[in-house]
XYZ file of C-alpha atoms in Angstrom:
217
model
C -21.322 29.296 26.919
C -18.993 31.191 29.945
C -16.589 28.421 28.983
C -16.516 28.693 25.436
C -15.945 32.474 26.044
C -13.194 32.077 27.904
C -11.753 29.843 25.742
C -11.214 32.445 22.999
C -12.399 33.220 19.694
C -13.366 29.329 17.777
C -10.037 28.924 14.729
C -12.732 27.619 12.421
C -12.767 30.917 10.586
C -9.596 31.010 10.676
C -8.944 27.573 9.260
C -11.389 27.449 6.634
C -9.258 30.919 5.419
C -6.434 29.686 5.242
C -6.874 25.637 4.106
C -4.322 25.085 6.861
C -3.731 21.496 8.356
C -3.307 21.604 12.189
C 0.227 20.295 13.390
C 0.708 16.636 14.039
C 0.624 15.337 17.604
C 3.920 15.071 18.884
C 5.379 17.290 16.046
C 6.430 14.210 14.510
C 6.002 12.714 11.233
C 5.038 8.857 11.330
C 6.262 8.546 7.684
C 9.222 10.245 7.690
C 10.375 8.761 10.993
C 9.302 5.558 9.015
C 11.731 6.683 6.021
C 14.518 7.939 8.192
C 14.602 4.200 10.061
C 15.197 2.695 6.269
C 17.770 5.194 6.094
C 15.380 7.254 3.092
C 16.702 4.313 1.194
C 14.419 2.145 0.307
C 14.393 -1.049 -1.718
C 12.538 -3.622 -3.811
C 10.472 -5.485 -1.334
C 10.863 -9.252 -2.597
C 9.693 -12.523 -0.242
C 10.146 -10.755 2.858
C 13.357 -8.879 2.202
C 14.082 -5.478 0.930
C 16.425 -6.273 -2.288
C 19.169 -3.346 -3.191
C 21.256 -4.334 -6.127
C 24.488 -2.830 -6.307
C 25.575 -0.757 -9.238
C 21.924 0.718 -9.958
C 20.958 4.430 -10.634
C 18.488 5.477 -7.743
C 15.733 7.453 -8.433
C 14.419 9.952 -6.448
C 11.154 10.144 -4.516
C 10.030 13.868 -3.471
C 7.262 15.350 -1.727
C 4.334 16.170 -4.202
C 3.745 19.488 -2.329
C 7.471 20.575 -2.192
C 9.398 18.783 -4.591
C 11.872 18.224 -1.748
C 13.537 14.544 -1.614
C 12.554 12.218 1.169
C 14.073 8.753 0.065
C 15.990 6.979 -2.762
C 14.754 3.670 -4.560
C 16.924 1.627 -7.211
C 15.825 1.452 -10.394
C 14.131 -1.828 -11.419
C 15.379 -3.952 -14.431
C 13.931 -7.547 -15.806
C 16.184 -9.229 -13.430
C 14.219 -8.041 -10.360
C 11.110 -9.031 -12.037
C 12.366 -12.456 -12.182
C 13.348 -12.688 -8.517
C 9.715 -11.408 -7.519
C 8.154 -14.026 -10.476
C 10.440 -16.860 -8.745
C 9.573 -15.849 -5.406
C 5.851 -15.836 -6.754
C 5.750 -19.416 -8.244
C 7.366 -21.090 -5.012
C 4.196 -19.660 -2.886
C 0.941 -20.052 -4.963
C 0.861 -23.865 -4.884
C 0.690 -23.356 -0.969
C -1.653 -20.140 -0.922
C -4.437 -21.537 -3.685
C -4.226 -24.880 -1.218
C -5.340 -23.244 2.245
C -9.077 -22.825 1.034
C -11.006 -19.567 0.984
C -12.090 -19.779 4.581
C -8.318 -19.373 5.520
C -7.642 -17.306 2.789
C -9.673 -14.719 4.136
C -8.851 -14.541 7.523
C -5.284 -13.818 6.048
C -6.808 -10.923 3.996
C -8.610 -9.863 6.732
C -5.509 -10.201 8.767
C -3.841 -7.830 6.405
C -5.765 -5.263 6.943
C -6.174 -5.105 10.576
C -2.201 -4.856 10.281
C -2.854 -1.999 7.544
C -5.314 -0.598 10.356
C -2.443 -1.000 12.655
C 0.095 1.638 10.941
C -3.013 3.673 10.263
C -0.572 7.150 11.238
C 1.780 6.096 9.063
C 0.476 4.720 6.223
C -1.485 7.909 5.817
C 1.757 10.533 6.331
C 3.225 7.986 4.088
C 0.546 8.741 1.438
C 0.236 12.509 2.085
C 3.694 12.599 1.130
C 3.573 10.702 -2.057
C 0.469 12.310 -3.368
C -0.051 15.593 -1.916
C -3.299 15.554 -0.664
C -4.070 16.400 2.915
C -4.105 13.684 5.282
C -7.124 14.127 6.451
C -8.392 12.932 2.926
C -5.398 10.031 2.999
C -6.954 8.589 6.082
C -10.776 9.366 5.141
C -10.751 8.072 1.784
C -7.632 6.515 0.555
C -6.630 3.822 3.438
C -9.914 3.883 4.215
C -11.167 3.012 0.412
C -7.756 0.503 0.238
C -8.557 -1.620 3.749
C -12.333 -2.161 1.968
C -10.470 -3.373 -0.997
C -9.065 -6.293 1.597
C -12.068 -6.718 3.937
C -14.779 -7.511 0.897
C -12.678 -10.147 -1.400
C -11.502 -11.565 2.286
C -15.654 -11.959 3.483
C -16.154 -13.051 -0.300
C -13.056 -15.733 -0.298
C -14.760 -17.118 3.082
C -18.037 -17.355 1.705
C -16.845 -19.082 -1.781
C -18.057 -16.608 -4.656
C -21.470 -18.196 -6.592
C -20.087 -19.351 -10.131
C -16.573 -19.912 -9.384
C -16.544 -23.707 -8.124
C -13.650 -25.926 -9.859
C -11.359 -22.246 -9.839
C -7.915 -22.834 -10.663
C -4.891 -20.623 -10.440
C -3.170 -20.052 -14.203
C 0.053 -19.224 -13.242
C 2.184 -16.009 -12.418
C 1.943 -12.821 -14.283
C 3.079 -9.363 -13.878
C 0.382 -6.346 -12.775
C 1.625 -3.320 -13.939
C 0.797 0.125 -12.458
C 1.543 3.119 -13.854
C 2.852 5.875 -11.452
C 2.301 7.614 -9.438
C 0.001 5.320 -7.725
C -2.390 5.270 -4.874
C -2.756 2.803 -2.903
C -6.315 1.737 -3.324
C -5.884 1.194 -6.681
C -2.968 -1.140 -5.879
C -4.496 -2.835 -3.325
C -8.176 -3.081 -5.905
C -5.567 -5.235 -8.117
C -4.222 -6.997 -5.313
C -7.375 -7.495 -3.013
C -9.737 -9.656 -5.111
C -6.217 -11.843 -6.802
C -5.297 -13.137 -3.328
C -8.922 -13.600 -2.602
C -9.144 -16.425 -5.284
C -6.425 -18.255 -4.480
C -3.325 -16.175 -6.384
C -0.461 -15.155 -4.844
C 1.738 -12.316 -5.155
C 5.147 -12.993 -2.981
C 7.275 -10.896 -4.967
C 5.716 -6.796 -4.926
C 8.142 -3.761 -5.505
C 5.659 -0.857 -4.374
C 6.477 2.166 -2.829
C 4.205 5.275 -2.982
C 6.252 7.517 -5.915
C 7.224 6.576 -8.982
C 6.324 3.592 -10.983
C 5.429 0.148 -9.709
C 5.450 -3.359 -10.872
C 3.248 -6.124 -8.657
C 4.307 -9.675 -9.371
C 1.716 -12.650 -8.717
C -0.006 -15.658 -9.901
C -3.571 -14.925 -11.324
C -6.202 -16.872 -12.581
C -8.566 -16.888 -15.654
């Protein structure tokens, strides 16, 4: 109790008065210092590569709590959708062949890597959407990694019902903006898990969003 004394008065009063966020460690943001190494110019992320077609109006991404601008993106147009629906079609004959048990462990793979970035993912999100980041890493990436983790146990287990499942072909998910990311990754998650694939995504956490993949019945 002498301890606590001398520490001072607790800030938990304090806090709860004024809804404030204490400062990040370091005094650094992990998603802006992720933005500034793009150069806040950001692209559509197609088969590996970030694609930036010349000629394009940008469109701006702000800060939902200031309204301030913290990157750029191009605007999309049918012919990035067909990159991302070619890029699609020449992986899902090889992702629907590696079997669930494989499948999975990529999945599962995934989101350790998600797991990884955990500090920036989540000032990523804060940014985008506004909300503090103590509810970004509490309950969105946390809600968005179980969205991997279940369809990856479920793809190595081989869902009841399902035997003889065949992939369709490619289609085009759209989300409507802005968009979190568990609900991109409760699209995403349980698609992958049964054997689609989607090669050729455009997400970033403003704006609108267009997720291309193959899907099944």
């Amino acid at each position: 109790m002498a301890a606590l004394t001398a520490l001072g008065a607790s800030p938990v009063p304090k806090i709860f008065a004024t809804m404030e966020e204490g400062p990040i460690p370091g005094g650094i943001n992990p998603g802006e210092a992720w933005l500034e190494s793009h150069g806040c110019s950001l692209g559509h992320f197609v088969d590996g590569t970030w694609l930036k077609p010349p000629g394009r109006k940008s469109l701006e991404c702000q800060e939902a709590t200031t309204g301030r601008t913290v990157a750029v993106v191009p605007a999309g147009d049918r012919s990035d959708l067909a990159v991302a629906v070619g890029a699609a079609a020449a992986a899902a004959e090889a992702w629907a062949g590696l079997g669930g048990p494989q499948r999975g462990q990529r999945l599962a793979r995934l989101a350790a890597v998600l797991e990884d970035h955990r500090a920036t993912m989540g000032a990523l999100l804060t940014l985008a959407g506004g909300r503090p980041l103590c509810r970004t890493l509490g309950a969105d990436l946390d809600l968005g990694l179980r969205l991997l983790q279940v369809p990856a146990g479920e793809a190595q287990l081989g869902p009841p019902g399902l035997e003889g499942w065949t992939p369709l072909g490619v289609v085009a998910v759209v989300l409507g903006g802005p968009c979190s990311l568990p609900a991109l990754l409760w699209q995403l998650g349980p698609l992958l898990a049964m054997g689609e694939w989607s090669r050729g995504d455009s997400w970033v956490p403003w704006g609108r969003l267009a997720i291309q993949g193959a899907r099944g019945r």
